[in-house]
PDB file of C-alpha atoms in Angstrom:
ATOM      1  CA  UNK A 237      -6.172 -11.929  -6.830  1.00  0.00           C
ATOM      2  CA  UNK A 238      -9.031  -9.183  -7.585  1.00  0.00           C
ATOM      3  CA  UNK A 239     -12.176  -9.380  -5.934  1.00  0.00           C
ATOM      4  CA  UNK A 240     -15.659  -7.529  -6.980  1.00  0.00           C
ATOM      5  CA  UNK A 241     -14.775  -4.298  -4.544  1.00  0.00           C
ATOM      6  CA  UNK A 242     -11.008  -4.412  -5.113  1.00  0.00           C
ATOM      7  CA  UNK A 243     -10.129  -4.505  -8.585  1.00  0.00           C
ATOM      8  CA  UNK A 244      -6.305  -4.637 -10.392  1.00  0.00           C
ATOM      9  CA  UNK A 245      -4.990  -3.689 -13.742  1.00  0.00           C
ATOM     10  CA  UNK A 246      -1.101  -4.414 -14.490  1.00  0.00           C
ATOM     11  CA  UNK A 247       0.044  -3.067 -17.557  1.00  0.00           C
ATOM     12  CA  UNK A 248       3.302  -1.579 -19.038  1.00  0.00           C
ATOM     13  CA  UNK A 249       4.665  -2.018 -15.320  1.00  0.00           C
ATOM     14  CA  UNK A 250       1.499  -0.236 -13.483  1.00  0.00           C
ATOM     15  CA  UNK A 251      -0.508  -1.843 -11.496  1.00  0.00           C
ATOM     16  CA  UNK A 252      -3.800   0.180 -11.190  1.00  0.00           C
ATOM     17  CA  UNK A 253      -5.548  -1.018  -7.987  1.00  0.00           C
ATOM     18  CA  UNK A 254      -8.911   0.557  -8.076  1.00  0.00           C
ATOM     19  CA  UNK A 255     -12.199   0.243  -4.853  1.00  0.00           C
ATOM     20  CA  UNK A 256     -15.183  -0.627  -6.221  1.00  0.00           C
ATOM     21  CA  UNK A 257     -17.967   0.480  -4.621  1.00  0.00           C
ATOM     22  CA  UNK A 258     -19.442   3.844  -5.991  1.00  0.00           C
ATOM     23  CA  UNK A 259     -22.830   3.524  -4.620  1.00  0.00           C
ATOM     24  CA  UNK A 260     -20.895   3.961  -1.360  1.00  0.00           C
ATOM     25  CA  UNK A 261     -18.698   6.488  -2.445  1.00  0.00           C
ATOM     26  CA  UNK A 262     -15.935   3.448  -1.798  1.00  0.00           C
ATOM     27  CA  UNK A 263     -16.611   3.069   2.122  1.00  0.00           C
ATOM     28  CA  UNK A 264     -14.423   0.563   3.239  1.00  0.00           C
ATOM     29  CA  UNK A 265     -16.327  -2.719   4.441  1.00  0.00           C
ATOM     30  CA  UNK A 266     -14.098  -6.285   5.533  1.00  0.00           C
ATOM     31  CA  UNK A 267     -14.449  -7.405   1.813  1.00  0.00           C
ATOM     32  CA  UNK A 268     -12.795  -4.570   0.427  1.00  0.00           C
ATOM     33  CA  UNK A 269     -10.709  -4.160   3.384  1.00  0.00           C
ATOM     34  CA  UNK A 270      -9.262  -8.356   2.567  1.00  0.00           C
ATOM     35  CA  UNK A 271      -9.073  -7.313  -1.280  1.00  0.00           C
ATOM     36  CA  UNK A 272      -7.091  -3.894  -0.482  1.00  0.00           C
ATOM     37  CA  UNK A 273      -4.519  -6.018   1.496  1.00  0.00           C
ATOM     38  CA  UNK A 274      -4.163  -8.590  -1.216  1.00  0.00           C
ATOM     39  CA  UNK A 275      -3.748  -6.372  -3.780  1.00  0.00           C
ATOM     40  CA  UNK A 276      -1.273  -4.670  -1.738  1.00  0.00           C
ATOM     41  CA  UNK A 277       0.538  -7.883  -1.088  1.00  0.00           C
ATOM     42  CA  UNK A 278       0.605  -8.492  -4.843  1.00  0.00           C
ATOM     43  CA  UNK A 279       2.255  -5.108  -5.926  1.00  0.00           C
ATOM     44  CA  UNK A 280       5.138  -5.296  -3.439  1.00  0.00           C
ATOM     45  CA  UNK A 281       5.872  -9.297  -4.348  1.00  0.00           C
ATOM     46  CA  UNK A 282       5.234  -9.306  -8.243  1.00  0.00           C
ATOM     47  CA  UNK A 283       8.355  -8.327  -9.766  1.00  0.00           C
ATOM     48  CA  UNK A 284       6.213  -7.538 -12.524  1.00  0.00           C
ATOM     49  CA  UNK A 285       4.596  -4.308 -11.156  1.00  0.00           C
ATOM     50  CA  UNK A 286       7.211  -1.368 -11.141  1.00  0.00           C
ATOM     51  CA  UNK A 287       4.523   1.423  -9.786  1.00  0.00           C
ATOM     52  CA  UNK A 288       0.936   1.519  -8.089  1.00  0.00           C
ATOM     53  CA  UNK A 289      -1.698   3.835  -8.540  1.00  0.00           C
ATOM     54  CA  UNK A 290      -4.091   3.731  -6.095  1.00  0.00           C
ATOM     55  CA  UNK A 291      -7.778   5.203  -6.671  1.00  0.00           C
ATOM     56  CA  UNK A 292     -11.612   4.735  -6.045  1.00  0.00           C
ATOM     57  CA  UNK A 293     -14.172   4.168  -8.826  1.00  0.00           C
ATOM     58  CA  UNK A 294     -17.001   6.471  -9.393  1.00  0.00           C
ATOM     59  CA  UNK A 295     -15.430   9.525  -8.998  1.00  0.00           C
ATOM     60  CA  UNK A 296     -14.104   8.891  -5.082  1.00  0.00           C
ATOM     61  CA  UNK A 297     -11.402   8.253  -3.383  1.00  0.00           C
ATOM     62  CA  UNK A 298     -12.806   6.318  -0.495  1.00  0.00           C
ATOM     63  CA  UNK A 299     -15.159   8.348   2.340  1.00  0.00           C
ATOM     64  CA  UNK A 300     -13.455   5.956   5.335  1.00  0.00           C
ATOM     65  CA  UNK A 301     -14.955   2.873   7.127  1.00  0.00           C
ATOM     66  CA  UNK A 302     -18.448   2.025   6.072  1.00  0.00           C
ATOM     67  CA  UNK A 303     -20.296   4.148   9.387  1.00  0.00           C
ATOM     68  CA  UNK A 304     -23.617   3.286   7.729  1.00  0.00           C
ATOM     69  CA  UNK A 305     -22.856  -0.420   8.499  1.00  0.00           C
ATOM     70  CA  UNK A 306     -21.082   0.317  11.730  1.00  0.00           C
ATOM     71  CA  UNK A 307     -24.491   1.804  13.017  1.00  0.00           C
ATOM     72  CA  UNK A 308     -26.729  -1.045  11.849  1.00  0.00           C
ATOM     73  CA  UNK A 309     -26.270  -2.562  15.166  1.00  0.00           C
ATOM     74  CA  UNK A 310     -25.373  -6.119  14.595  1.00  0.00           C
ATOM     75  CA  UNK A 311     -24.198  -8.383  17.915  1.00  0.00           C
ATOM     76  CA  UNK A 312     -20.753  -6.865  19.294  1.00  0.00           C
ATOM     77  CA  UNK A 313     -17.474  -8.511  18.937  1.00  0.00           C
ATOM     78  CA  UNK A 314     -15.471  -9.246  21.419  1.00  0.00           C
ATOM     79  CA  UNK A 315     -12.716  -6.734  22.195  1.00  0.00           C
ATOM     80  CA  UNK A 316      -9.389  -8.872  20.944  1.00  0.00           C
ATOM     81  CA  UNK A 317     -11.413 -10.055  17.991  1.00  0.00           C
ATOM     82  CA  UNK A 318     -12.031  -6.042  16.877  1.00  0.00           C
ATOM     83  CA  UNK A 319      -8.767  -5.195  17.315  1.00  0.00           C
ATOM     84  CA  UNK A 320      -7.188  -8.179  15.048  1.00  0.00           C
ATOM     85  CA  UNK A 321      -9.423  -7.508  12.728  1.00  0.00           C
ATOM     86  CA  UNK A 322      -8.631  -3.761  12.454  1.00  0.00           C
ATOM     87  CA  UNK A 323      -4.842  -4.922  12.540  1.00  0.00           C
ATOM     88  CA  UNK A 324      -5.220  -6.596   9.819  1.00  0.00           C
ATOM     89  CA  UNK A 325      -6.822  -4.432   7.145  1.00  0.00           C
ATOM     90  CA  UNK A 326      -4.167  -1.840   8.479  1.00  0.00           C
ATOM     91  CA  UNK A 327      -1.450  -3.489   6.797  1.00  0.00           C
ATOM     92  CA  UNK A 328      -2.818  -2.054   3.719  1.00  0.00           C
ATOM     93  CA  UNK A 329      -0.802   1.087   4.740  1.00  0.00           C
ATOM     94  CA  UNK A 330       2.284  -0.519   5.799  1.00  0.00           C
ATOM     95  CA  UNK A 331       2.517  -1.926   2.718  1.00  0.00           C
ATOM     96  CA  UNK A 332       1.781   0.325   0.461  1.00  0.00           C
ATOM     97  CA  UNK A 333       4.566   2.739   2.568  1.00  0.00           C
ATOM     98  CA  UNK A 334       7.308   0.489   2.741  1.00  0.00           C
ATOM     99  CA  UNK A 335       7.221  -1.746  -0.207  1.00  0.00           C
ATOM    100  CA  UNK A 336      10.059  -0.472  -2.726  1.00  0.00           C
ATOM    101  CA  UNK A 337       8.111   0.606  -5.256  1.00  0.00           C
ATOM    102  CA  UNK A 338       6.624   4.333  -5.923  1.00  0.00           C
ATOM    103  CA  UNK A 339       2.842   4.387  -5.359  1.00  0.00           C
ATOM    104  CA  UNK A 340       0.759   7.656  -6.460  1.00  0.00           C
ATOM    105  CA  UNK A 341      -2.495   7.985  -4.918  1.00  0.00           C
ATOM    106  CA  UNK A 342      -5.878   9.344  -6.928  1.00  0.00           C
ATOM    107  CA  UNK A 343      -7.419  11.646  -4.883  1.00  0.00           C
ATOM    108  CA  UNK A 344     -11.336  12.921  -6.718  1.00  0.00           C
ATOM    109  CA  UNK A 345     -14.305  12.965  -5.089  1.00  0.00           C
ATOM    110  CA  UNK A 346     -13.897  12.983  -0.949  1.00  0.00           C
ATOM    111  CA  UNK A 347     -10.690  11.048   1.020  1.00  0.00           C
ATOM    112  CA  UNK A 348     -11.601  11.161   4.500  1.00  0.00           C
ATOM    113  CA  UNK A 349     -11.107   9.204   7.412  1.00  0.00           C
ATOM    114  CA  UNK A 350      -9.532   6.089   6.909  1.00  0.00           C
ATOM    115  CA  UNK A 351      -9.503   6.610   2.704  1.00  0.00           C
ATOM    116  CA  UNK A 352      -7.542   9.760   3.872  1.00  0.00           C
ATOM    117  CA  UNK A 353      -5.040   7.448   6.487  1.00  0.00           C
ATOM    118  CA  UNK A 354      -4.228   5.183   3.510  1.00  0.00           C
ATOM    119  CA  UNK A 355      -3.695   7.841   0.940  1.00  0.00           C
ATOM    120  CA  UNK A 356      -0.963   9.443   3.214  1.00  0.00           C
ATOM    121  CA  UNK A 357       0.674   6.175   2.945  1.00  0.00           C
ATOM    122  CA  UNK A 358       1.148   6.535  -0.540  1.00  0.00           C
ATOM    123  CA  UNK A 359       4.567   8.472  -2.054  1.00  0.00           C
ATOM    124  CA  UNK A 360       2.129  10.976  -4.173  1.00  0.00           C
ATOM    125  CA  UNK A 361      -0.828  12.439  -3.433  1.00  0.00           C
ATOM    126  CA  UNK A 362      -2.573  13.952  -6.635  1.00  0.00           C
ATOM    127  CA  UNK A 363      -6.444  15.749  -6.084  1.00  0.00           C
ATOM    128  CA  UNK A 364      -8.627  17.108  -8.271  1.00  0.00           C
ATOM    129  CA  UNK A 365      -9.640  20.711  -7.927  1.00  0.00           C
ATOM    130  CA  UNK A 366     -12.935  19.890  -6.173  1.00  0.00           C
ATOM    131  CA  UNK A 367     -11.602  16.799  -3.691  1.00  0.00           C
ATOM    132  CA  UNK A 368     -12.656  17.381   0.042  1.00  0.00           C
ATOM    133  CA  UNK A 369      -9.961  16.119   2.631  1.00  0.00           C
ATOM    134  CA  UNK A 370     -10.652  15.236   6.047  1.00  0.00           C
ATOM    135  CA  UNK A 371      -9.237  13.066   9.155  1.00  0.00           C
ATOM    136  CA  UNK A 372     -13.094  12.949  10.460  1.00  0.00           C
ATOM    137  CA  UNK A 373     -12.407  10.724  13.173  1.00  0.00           C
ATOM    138  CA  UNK A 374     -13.642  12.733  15.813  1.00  0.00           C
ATOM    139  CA  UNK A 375     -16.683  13.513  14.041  1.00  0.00           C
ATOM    140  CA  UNK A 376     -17.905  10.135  14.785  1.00  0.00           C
ATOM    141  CA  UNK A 377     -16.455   9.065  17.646  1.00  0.00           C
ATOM    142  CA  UNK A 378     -13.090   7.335  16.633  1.00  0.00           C
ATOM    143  CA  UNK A 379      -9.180   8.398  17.678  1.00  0.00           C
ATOM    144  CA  UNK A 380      -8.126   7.156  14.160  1.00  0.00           C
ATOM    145  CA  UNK A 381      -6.546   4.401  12.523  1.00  0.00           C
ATOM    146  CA  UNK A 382      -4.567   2.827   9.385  1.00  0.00           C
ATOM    147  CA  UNK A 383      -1.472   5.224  10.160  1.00  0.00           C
ATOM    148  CA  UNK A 384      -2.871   8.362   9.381  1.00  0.00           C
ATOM    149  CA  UNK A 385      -1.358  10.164  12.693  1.00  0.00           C
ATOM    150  CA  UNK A 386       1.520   8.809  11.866  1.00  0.00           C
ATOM    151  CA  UNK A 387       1.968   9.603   8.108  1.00  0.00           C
ATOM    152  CA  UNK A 388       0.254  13.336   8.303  1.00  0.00           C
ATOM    153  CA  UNK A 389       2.695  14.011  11.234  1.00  0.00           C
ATOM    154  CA  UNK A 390       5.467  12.620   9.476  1.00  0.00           C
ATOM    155  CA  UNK A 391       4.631  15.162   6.503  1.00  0.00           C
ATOM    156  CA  UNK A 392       3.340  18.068   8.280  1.00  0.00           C
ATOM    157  CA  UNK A 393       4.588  18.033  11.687  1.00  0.00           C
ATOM    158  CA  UNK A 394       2.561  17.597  14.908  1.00  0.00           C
ATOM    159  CA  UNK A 395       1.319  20.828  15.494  1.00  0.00           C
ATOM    160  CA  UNK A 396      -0.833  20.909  12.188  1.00  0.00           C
ATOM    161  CA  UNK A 397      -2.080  17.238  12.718  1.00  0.00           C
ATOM    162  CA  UNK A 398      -3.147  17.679  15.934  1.00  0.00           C
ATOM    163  CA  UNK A 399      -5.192  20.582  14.658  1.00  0.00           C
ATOM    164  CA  UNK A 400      -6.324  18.182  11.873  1.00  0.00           C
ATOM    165  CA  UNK A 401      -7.353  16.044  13.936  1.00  0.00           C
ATOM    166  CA  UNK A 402      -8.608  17.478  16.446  1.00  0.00           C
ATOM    167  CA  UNK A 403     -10.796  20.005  14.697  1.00  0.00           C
ATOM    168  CA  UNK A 404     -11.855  17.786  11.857  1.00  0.00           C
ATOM    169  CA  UNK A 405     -11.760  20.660   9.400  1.00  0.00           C
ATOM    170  CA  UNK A 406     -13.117  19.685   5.700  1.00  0.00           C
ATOM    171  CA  UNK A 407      -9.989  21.018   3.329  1.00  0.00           C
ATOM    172  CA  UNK A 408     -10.156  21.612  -0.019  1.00  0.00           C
ATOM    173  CA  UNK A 409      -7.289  20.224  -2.337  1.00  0.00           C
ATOM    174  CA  UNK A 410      -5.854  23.473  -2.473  1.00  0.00           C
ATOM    175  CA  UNK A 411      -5.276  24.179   1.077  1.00  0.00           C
ATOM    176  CA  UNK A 412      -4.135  20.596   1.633  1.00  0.00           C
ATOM    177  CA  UNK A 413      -2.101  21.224  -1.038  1.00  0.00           C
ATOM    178  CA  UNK A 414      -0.733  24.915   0.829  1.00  0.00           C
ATOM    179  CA  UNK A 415       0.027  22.357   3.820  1.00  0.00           C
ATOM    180  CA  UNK A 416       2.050  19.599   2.404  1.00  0.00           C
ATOM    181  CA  UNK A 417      -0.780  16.976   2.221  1.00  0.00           C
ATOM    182  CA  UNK A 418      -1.357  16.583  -1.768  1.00  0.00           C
ATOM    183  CA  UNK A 419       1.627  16.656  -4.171  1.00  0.00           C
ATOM    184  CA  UNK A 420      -0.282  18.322  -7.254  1.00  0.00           C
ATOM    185  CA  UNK A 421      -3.707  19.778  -8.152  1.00  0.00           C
ATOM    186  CA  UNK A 422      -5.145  19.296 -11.131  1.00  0.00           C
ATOM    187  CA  UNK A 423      -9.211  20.129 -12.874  1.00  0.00           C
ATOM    188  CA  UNK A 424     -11.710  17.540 -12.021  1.00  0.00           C
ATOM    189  CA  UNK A 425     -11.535  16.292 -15.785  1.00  0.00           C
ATOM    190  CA  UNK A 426      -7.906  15.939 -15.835  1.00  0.00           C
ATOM    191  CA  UNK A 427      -7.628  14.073 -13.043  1.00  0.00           C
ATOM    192  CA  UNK A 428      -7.808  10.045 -14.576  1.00  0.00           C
ATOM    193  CA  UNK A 429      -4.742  11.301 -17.011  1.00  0.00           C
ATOM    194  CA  UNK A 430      -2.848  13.096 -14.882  1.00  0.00           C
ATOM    195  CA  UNK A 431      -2.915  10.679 -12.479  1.00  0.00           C
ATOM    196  CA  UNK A 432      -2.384   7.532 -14.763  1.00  0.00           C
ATOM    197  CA  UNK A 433       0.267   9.657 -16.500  1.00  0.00           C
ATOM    198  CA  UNK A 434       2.427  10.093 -13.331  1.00  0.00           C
ATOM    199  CA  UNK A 435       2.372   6.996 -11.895  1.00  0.00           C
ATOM    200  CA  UNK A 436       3.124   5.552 -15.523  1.00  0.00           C
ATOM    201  CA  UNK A 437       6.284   7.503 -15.331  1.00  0.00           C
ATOM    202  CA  UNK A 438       7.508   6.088 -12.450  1.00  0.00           C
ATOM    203  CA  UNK A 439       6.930   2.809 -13.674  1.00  0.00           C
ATOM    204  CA  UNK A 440       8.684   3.255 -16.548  1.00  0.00           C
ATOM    205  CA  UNK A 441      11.493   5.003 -14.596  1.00  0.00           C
ATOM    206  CA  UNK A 442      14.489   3.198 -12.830  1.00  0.00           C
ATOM    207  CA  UNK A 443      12.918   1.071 -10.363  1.00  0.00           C
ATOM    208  CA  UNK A 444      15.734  -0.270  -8.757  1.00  0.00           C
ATOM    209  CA  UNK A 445      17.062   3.092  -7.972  1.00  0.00           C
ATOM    210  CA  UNK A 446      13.212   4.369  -7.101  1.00  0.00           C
ATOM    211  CA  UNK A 447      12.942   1.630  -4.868  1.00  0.00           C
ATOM    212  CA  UNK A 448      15.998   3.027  -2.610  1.00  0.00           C
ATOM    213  CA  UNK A 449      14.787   6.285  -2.631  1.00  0.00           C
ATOM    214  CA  UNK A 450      11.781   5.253  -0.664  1.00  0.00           C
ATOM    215  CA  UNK A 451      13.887   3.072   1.592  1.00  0.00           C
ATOM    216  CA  UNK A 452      16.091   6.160   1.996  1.00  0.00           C
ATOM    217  CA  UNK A 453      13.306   8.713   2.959  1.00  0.00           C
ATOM    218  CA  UNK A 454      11.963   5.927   4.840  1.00  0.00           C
ATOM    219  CA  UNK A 455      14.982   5.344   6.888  1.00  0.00           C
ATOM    220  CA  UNK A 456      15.153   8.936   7.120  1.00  0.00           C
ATOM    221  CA  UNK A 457      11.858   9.326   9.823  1.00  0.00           C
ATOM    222  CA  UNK A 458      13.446   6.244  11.976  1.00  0.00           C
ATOM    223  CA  UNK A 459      16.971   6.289  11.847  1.00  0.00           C
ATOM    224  CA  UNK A 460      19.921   8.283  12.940  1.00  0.00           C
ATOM    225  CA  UNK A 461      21.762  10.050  10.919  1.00  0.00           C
ATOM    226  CA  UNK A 462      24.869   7.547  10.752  1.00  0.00           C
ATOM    227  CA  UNK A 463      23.018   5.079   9.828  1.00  0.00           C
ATOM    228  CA  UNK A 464      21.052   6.655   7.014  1.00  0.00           C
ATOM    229  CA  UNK A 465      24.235   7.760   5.605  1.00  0.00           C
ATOM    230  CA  UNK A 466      25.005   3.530   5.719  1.00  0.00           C
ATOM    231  CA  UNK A 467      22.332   2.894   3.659  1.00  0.00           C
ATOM    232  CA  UNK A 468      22.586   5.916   1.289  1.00  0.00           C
ATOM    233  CA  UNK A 469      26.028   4.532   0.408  1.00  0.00           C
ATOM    234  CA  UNK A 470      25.173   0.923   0.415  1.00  0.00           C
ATOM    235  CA  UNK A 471      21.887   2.108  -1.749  1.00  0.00           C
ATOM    236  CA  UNK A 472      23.836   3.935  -4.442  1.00  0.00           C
ATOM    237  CA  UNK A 473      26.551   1.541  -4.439  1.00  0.00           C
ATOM    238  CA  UNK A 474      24.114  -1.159  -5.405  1.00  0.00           C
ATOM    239  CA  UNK A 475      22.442   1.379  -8.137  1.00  0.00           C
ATOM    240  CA  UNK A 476      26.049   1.603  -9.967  1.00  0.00           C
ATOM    241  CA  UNK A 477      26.148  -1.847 -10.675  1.00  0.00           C
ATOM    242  CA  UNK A 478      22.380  -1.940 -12.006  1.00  0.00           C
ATOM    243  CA  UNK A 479      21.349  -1.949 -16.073  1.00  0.00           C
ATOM    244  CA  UNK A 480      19.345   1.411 -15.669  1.00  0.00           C
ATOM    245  CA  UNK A 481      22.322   3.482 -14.690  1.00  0.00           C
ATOM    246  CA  UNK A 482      24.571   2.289 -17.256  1.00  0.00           C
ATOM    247  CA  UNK A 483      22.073   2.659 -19.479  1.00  0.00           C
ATOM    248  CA  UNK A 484      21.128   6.440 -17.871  1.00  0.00           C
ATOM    249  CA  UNK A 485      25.080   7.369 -18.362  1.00  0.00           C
ATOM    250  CA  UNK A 486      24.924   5.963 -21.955  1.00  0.00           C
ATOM    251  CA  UNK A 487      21.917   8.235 -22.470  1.00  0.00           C
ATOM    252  CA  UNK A 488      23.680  11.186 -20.782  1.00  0.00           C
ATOM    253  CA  UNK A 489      26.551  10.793 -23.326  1.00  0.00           C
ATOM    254  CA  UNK A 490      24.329  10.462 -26.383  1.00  0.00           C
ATOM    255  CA  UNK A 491      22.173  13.100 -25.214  1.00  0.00           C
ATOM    256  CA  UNK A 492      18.764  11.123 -25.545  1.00  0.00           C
ATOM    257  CA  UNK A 493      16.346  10.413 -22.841  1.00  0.00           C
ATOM    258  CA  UNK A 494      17.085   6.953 -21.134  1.00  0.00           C
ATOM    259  CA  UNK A 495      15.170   3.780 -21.718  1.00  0.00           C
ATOM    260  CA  UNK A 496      15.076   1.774 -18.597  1.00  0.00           C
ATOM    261  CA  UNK A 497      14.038  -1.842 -17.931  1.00  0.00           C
ATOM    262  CA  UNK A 498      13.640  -2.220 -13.904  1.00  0.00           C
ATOM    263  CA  UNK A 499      16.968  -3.826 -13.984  1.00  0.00           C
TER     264      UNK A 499
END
């Protein structure tokens, strides 16, 4: 279920999950942070939803945790209370990485902080020309959270995230695309379709078989190498009995692109 700052559209398979707050350039405040995790719950459990996209309204990804509100001063909370609270909205990132379904992240605008941690969650990272990246976490006094040491060292080693993060640089989508951070640039006012048109792809693509890729990558940063060799054989056993890749072999034969059903 939606709320006013987290808003979802399902159709043909994609589930669009969209932050609403422009005037904040989608700073993430406990409402949102409740709807984010919802909506995240929804598009791994709904067998409905075949592929996220994940973006801000008004032109922005989402800027991080609200520091406007953090600064207003309001009576401190004790220190477990803080730190369940924080665990909480972090599942948004777990989520989003592990549920078995491709989700493509909408970078425009600024992702930074936070809005950066939870777009390296996603599979696919596409920016518009003129998107600034940042950790910022040091900038104002934080060590980081929602995964995003883990996930940028996971994709660009430790080396370059410690320099990330320890520097704080602002990086254009260009050079985060040069580093490994964003899959694909595209012009500011290409952006919404390129986006939508990706992630509508992979929901029309073979999720069953998508779905074990991630687990397989997945298993991948974990795992020894025995046992992700189990589960790639396991994995594509299980994809030989599935709809999609009869249907896929059919195709191959006929020489027409496949139709496939999730199945």
């Amino acid at each position: 279920m939606s709320n006013d700052m987290v808003l979802q559209k399902l159709e043909g398979g994609l589930l669009t999950i969209t932050m609403n707050r422009p005037e904040r350039k989608n700073a993430l405040n406990p409402e949102m942070v409740r709807g984010l995790v919802e909506a995240a719950r929804r598009a791994a459990d709904d067998p409905d939803v075949r592929a996220v996209l994940f973006k801000g309204a008004g032109g922005s990804f989402c800027v991080g945790g609200d520091v406007k509100s953090m600064a207003e001063g309001r009576a401190p909370l004790p220190f477990e209370t803080k730190l369940a609270n924080l665990r909480r909205g972090m599942e948004v990132s777990r989520i989003l990485h592990q549920m078995p379904k491709p989700v493509v992240a909408q970078l425009d605008g600024a992702a930074a902080g936070a809005g950066l941690s939870m777009a390296l969650s996603c599979d696919l990272r596409i920016a518009s020309e003129s998107c600034k990246i940042t950790t910022a976490f040091a900038k104002v006094g934080f060590s980081g959270d929602y995964g995003g040491t883990y996930f940028l060292t996971q994709l660009i080693g430790s080396a370059r995230a410690r320099e990330l993060y320890l520097m704080s640089p602002v990086l254009s989508a260009k050079e985060a695309q040069a580093i490994g951070m964003v899959t694909k640039v595209v012009p500011d006012a290409e952006i919404d379709v390129a986006a939508h048109e990706l992630a509508l792809s992979l929901a029309q693509g073979p999720s069953i078989a998508l779905g074990y890729i991630k687990r397989n990558i997945n298993n991948a940063e974990h795992l020894p190498l025995e046992d992700c060799f189990d589960g790639e054989a396991i994995h594509h056993t299980r994809c030989g009995d599935t709809e999609d890749h009869k249907e896929a072999a059919k195709a191959f034969v006929e020489k027409r692109k496949p139709t496939f059903k999730g199945a």
